[in-house]
Coordinates of C-alpha atoms in Angstrom, one line a residue:
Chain A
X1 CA -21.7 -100.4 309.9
X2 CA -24.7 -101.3 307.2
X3 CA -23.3 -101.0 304.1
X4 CA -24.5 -101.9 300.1
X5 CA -22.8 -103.8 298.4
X6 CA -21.9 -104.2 294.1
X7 CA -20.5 -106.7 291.3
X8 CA -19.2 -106.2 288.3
X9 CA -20.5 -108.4 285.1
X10 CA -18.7 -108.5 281.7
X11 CA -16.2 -105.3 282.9
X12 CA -12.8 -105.1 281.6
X13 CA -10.3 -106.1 284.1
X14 CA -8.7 -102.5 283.8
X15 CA -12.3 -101.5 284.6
X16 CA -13.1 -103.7 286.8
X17 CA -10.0 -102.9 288.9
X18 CA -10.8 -99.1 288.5
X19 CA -14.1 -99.3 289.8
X20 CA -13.5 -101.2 292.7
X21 CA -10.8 -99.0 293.7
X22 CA -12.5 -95.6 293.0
X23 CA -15.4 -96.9 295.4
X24 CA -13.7 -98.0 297.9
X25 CA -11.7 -94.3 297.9
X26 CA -15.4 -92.5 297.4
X27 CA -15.8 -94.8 300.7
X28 CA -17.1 -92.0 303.5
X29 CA -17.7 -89.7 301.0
X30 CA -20.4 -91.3 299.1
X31 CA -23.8 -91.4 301.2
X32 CA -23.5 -95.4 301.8
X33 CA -20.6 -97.4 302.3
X34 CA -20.1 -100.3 299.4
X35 CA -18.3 -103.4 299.4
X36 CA -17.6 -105.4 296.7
X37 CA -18.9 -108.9 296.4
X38 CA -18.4 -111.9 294.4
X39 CA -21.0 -114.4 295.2
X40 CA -23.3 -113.2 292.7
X41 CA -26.3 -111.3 294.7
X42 CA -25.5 -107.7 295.2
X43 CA -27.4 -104.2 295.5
X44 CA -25.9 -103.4 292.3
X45 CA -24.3 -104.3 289.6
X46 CA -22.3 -102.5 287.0
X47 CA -23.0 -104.5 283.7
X48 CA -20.1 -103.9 281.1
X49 CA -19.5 -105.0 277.5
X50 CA -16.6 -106.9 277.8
X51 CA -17.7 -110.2 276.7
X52 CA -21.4 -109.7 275.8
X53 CA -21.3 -113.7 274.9
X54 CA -20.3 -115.2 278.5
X55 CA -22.6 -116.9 279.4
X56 CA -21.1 -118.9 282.2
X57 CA -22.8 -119.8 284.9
X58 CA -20.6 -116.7 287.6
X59 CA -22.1 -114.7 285.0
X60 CA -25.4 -115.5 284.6
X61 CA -26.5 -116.1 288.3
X62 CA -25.8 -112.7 289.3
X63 CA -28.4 -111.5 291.0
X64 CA -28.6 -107.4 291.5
X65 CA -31.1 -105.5 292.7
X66 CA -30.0 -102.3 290.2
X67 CA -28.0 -102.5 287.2
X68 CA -25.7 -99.7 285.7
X69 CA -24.5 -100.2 282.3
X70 CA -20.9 -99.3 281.3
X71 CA -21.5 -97.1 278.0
X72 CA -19.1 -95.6 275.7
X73 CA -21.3 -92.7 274.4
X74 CA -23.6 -90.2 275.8
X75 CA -25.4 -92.2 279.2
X76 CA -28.8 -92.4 279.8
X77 CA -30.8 -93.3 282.5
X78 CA -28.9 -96.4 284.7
X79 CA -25.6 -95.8 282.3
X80 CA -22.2 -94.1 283.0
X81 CA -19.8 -93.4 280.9
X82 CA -16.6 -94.6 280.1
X83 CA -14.0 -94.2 280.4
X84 CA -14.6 -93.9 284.0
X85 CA -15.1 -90.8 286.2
X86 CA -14.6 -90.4 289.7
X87 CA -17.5 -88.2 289.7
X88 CA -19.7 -89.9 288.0
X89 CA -19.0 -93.1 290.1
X90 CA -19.8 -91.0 293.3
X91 CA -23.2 -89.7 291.5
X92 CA -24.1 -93.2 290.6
X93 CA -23.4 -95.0 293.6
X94 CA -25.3 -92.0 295.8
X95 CA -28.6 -92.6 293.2
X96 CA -28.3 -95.8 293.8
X97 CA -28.1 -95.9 297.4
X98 CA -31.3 -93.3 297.6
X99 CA -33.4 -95.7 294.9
X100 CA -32.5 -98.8 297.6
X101 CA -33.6 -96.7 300.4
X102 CA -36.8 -95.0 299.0
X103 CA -37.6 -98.8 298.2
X104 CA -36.5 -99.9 300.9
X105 CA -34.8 -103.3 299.3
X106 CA -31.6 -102.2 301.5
X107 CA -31.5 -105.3 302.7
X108 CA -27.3 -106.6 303.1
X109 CA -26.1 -109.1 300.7
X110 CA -23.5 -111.6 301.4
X111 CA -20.1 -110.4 301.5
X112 CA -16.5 -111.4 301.0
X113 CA -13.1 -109.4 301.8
X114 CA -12.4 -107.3 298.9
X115 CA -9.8 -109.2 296.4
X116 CA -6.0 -108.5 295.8
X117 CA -7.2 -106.8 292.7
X118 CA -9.2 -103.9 294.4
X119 CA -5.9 -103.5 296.7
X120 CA -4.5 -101.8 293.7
X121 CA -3.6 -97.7 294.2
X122 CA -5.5 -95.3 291.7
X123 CA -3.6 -92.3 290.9
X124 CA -5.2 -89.2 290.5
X125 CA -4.1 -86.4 287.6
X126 CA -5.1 -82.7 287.7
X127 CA -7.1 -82.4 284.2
X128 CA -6.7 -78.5 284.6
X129 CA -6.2 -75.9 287.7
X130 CA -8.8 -75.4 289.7
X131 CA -10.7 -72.3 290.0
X132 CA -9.6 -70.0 292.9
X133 CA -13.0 -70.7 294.5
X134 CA -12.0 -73.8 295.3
X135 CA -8.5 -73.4 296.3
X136 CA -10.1 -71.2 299.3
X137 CA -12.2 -73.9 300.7
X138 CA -9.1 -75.1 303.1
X139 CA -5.9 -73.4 303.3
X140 CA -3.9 -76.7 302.1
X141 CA -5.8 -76.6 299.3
X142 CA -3.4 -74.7 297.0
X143 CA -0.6 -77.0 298.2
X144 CA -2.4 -80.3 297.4
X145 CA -3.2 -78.6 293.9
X146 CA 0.6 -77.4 293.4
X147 CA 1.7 -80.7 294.3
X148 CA -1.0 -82.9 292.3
X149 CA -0.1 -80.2 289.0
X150 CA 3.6 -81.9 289.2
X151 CA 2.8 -85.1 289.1
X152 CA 0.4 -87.9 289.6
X153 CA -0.3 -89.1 293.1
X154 CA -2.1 -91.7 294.6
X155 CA -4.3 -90.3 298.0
X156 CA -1.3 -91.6 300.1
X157 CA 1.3 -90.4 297.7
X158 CA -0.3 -87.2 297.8
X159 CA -0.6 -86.9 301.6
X160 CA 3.1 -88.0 302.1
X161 CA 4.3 -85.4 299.8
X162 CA 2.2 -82.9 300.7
X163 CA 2.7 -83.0 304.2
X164 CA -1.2 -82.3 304.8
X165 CA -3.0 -85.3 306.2
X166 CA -5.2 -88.2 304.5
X167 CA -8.9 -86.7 305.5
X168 CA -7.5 -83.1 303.7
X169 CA -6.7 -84.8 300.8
X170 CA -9.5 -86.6 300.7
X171 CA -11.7 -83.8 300.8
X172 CA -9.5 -82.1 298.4
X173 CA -9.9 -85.3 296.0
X174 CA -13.4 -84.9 296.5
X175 CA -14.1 -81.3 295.5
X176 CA -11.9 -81.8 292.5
X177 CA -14.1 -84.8 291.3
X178 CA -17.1 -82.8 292.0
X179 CA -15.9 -80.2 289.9
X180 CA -14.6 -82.8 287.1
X181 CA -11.4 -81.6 287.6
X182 CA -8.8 -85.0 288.0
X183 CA -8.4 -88.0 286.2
X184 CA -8.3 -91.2 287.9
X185 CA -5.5 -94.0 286.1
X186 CA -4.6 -97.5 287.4
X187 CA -1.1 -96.6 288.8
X188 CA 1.7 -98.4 287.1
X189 CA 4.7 -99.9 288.6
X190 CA 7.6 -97.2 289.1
X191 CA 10.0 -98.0 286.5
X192 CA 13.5 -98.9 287.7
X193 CA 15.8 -96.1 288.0
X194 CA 17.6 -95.5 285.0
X195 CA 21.4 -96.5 285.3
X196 CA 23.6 -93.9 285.5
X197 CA 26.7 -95.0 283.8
X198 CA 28.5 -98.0 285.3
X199 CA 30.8 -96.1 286.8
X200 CA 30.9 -95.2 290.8
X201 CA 32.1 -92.1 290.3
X202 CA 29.6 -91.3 287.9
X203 CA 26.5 -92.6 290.2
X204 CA 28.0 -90.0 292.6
X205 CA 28.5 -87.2 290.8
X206 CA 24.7 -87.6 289.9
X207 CA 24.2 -88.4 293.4
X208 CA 25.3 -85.3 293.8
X209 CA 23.6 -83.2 291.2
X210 CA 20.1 -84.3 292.7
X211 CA 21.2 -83.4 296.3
X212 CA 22.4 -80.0 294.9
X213 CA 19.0 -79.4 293.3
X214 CA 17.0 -79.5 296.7
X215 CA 19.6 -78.1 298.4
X216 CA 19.2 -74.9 296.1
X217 CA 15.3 -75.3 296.9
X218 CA 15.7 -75.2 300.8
X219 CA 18.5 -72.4 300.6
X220 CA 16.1 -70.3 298.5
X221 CA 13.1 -70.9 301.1
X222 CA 15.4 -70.0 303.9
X223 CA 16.8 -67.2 302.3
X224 CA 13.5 -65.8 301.5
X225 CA 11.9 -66.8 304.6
X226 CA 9.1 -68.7 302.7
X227 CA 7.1 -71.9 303.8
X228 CA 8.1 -74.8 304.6
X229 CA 10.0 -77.6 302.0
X230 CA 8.0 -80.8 301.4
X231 CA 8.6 -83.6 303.4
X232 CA 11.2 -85.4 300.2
X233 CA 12.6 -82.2 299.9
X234 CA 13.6 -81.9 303.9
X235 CA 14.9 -85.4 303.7
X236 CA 17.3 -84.7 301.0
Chain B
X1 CA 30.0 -72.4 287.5
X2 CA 26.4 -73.0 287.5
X3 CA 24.4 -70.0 286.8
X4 CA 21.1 -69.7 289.0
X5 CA 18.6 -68.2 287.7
X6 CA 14.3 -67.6 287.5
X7 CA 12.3 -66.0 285.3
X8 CA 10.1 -63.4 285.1
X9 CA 8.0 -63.0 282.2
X10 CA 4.9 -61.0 280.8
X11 CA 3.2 -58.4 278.8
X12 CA 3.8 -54.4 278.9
X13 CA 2.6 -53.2 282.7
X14 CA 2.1 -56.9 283.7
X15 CA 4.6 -55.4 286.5
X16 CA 8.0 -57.9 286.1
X17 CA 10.0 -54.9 287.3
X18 CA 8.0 -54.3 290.5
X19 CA 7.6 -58.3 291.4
X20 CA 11.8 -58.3 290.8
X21 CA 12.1 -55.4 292.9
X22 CA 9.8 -56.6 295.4
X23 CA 13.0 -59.5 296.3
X24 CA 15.8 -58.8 295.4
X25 CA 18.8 -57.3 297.3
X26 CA 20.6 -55.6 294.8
X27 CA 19.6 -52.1 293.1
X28 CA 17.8 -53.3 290.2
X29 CA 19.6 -53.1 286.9
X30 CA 16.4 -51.5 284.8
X31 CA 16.4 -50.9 281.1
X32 CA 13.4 -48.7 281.3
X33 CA 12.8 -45.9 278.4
X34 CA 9.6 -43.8 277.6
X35 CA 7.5 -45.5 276.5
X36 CA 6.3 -45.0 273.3
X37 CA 3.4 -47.5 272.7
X38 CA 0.2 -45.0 273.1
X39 CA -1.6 -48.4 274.1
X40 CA -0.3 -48.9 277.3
X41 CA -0.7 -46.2 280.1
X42 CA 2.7 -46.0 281.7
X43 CA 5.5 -43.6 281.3
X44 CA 8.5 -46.1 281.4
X45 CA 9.1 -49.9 279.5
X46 CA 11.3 -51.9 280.0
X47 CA 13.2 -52.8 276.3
X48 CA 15.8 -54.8 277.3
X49 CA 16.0 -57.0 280.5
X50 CA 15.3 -56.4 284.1
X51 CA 18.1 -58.0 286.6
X52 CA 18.3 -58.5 290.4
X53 CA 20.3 -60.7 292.8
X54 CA 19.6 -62.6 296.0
X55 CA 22.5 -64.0 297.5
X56 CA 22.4 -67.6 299.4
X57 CA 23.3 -68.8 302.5
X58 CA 26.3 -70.3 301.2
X59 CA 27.5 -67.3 298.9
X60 CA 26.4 -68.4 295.6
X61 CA 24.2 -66.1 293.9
X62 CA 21.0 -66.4 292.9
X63 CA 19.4 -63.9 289.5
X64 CA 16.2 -62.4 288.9
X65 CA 15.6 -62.0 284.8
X66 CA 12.8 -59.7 283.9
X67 CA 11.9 -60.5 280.4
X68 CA 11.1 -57.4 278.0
X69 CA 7.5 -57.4 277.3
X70 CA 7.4 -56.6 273.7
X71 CA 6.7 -59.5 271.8
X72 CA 9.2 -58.5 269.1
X73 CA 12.0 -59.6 271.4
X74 CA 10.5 -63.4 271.5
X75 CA 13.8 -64.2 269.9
X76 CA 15.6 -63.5 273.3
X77 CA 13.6 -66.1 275.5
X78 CA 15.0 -69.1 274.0
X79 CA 18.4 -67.7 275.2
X80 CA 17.1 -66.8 278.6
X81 CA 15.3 -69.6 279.2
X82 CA 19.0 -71.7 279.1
X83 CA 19.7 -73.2 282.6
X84 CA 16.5 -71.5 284.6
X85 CA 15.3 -72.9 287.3
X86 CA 11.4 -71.5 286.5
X87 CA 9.4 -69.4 284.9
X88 CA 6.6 -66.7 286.7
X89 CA 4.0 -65.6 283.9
X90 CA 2.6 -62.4 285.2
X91 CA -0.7 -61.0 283.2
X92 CA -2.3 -57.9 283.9
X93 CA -6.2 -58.4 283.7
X94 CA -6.6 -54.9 282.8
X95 CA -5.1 -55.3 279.4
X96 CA -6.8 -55.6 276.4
X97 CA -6.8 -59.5 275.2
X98 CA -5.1 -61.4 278.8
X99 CA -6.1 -64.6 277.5
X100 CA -4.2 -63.8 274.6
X101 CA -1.1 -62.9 276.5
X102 CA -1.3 -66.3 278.6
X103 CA -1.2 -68.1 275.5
X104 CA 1.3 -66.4 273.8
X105 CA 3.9 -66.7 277.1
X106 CA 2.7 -69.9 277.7
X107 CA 3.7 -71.2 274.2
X108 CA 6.6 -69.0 274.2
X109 CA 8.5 -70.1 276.9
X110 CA 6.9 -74.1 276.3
X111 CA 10.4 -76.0 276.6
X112 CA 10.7 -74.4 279.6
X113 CA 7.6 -74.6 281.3
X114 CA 7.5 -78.7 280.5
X115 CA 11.3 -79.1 281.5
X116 CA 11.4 -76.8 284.9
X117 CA 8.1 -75.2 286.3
X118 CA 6.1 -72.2 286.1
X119 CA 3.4 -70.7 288.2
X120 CA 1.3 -67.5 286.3
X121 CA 0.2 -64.8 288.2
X122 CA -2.7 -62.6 287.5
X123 CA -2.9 -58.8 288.7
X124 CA -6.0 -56.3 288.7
X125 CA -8.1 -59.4 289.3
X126 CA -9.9 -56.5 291.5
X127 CA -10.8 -53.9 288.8
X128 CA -10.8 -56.5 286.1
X129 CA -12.5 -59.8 286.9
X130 CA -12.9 -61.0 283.5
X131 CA -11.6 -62.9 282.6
X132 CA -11.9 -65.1 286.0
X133 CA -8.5 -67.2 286.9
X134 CA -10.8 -70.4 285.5
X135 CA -10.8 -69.1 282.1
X136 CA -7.0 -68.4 282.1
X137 CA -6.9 -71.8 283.5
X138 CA -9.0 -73.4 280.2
X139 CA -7.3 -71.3 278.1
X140 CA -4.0 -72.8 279.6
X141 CA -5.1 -76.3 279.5
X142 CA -6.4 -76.0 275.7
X143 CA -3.2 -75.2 274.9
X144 CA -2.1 -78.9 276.7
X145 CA -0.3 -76.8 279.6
X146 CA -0.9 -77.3 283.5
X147 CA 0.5 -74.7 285.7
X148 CA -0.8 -73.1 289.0
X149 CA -3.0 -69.5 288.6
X150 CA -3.3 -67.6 291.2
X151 CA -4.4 -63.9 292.1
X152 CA -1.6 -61.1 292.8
X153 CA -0.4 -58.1 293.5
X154 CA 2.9 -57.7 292.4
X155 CA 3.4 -54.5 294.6
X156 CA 2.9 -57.1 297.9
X157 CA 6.1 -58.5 298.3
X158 CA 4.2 -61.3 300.1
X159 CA 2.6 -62.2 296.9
X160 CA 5.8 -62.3 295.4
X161 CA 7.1 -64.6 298.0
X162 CA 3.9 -66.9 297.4
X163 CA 4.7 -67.1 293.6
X164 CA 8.0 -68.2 294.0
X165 CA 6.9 -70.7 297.3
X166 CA 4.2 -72.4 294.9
X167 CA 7.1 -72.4 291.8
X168 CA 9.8 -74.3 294.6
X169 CA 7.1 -77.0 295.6
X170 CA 6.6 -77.6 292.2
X171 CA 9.9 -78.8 291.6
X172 CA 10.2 -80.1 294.5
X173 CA 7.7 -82.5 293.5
X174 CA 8.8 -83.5 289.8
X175 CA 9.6 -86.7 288.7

């Protein structure tokens, strides 16, 4: 597959780590496919202000066909915003991708395998419920919302507890960002479990308490004859 | 023993009586009166609460709470809120300030909403479609809250059933 690729100069490690992962989730849903590269010629670069006086060499020999400057305020023309939006990364990346084809300086630059950073799992937040419009686009649509209004999720996360499958949510993803409507964060490690007393007994009994809690759920559903539990909630 | 129990909540006519009704397997214990309130066209309001039962598969029961609508009992919800499981918000689009009555539910009942879950319902979307279901949903967020908003009528017990499914994923799903 032909695909464009883009650098980051002077960005924040947070925002460099949130770029890359944003566009490699916008991957198949942004009108080229991007890679990341580090060697320095890319299609385009995203120029931050992270350390305006590096002037190593990494730095200075990047070569980019289009640059996009990081800006706090209002963007103009070749700027986004920060912090970063998923849909303004998906805007950006399709302009750029038409500018390199009307131009026709498509042309592949080198590439490398993405690094351990860009491994790292974004997790999207609802920043509001979305408008009924949009909740009718797909049936699963209301469920990915109900489930992404509870907590956080990751696309994978979101999938597993949703039951609905990887391409749904990333459609669902999609229409939300186009709509402005989710947040994307830099997941953080899940904290340990808080220790419940040192006790056995007491680590049961609140064993216990949790399994009672989605046991109430599912003996609700089946009493009322209403859908079907989550996937965690069927396990429990 | 643990007590079991949702809520239903709402302003005069937003139809807690009918969406209890609509599930539950008991006669309803109403607290309905004439209404007085020359505002709001019906002939009955509830002034105390409303109460229904389901009963699980494994005996224990489950209650229905109907909130009054009056705003002058606010000091009750605080007390009913103790050990629920949920909270439904039902506005009626036909009334005169609905954004108003979101807000004032949605702060009312706050402890709640951010300790269990809560889904809001909105009836006579279809004779009233201002405001849309994305202006209760600003209004809700500009008060800091997320909850799901969706279209009802509270006569369907389907629609019922749909509140209640989208309140159970929700807590299904919490940390």
């Amino acid at each position: 597959m032909e695909f464009l690729t883009f650098i980051t100069c002077n960005v924040s490690p947070r925002d460099d780590l949130l770029l890359r992962s944003m566009i490699r989730l916008l991957n198949g849903q942004s009108k080229r496919h991007w890679r990341p590269t580090d060697h320095g010629h890319a299609d385009l670069c995203f120029q931050g202000a992270a350390n305006p006086n590096d002037t190593s060499e990494s730095a200075l020999a990047v070569v980019a066909k289009h640059r996009v400057s990081l800006v706090s305020g209002t963007p103009g023309a070749n700027e986004i915003a920060l912090p970063l939006h998923v849909g303004n990364v998906l805007t950006t990346l399709n302009r750029v991708a038409d500018a390199l084809a009307a131009s026709a300086l498509n042309a592949d630059a080198p590439q490398r395998a993405p690094t351990p950073a860009a491994r790292a799992q974004v997790e999207f937040a609802l920043v509001r419920w979305p408008d009924w419009s949009l909740l009718q686009q797909d049936s699963q649509f209301l469920r990915l919302a109900t489930v992404l209004a509870s907590r956080s999720a990751d696309k994978q996360g979101l999938a597993d507890r949703s039951g609905v499958s990887l391409e749904c949510c990333q459609r669902f993803l999609t229409a939300l960002a186009k709509e402005g409507l989710v947040r994307a964060a830099l997941s953080e490690a899940e904290p340990p479990a808080p220790e419940v007393g040192g006790s056995p007994i007491v680590k049961l009994v609140a064993e216990n308490a949790e399994s009672a809690q989605a046991s109430l759920w599912s003996r609700l559903r089946r009493r009322l004859g209403i859908g079907q539990p989550t996937p965690e909630a069927r396990a429990a | 023993m643990i007590e079991r129990k949702l809520l239903f909540t709402g302003a005069t006519g937003a139809g807690k009586t009918t969406a209890i009704a609509a599930i539950s397997e008991t006669k309803m214990v109403r607290t309905d009166v004439p209404n007085s309130d020359p505002t709001v066209s019906k002939a009955l309001t509830t002034v105390g609460l409303d109460y229904g039962e389901i009963t699980l598969d494994n005996g224990e029961k489950f209650r229905l709470f109907g909130t009054p609508g009056q705003q002058r009992f606010a000091f009750t919800w605080p007390i009913l809120s103790r050990g629920a499981i949920g909270l439904i918000i039902l506005i009626d689009n036909s009334a005169a300030d609905p954004l108003a009555d979101i807000v004032t539910y949605a702060r009312g009942f706050q402890p709640l909403i951010e300790s269990a879950a809560c889904v809001v319902g909105v009836g006579r979307l279809e004779t009233h479609v201002r405001p849309s279901l994305d202006d209760h949903s600003r209004t809700l967020a500009s008060v800091g809250l997320l909850c799901p908003i969706i279209p009802v009528d509270v006569r369907q017990k389907a629609d019922v059933l749909l509140l209640i499914d989208i309140l159970l994923t929700q807590l299904e799903n919490k940390r």
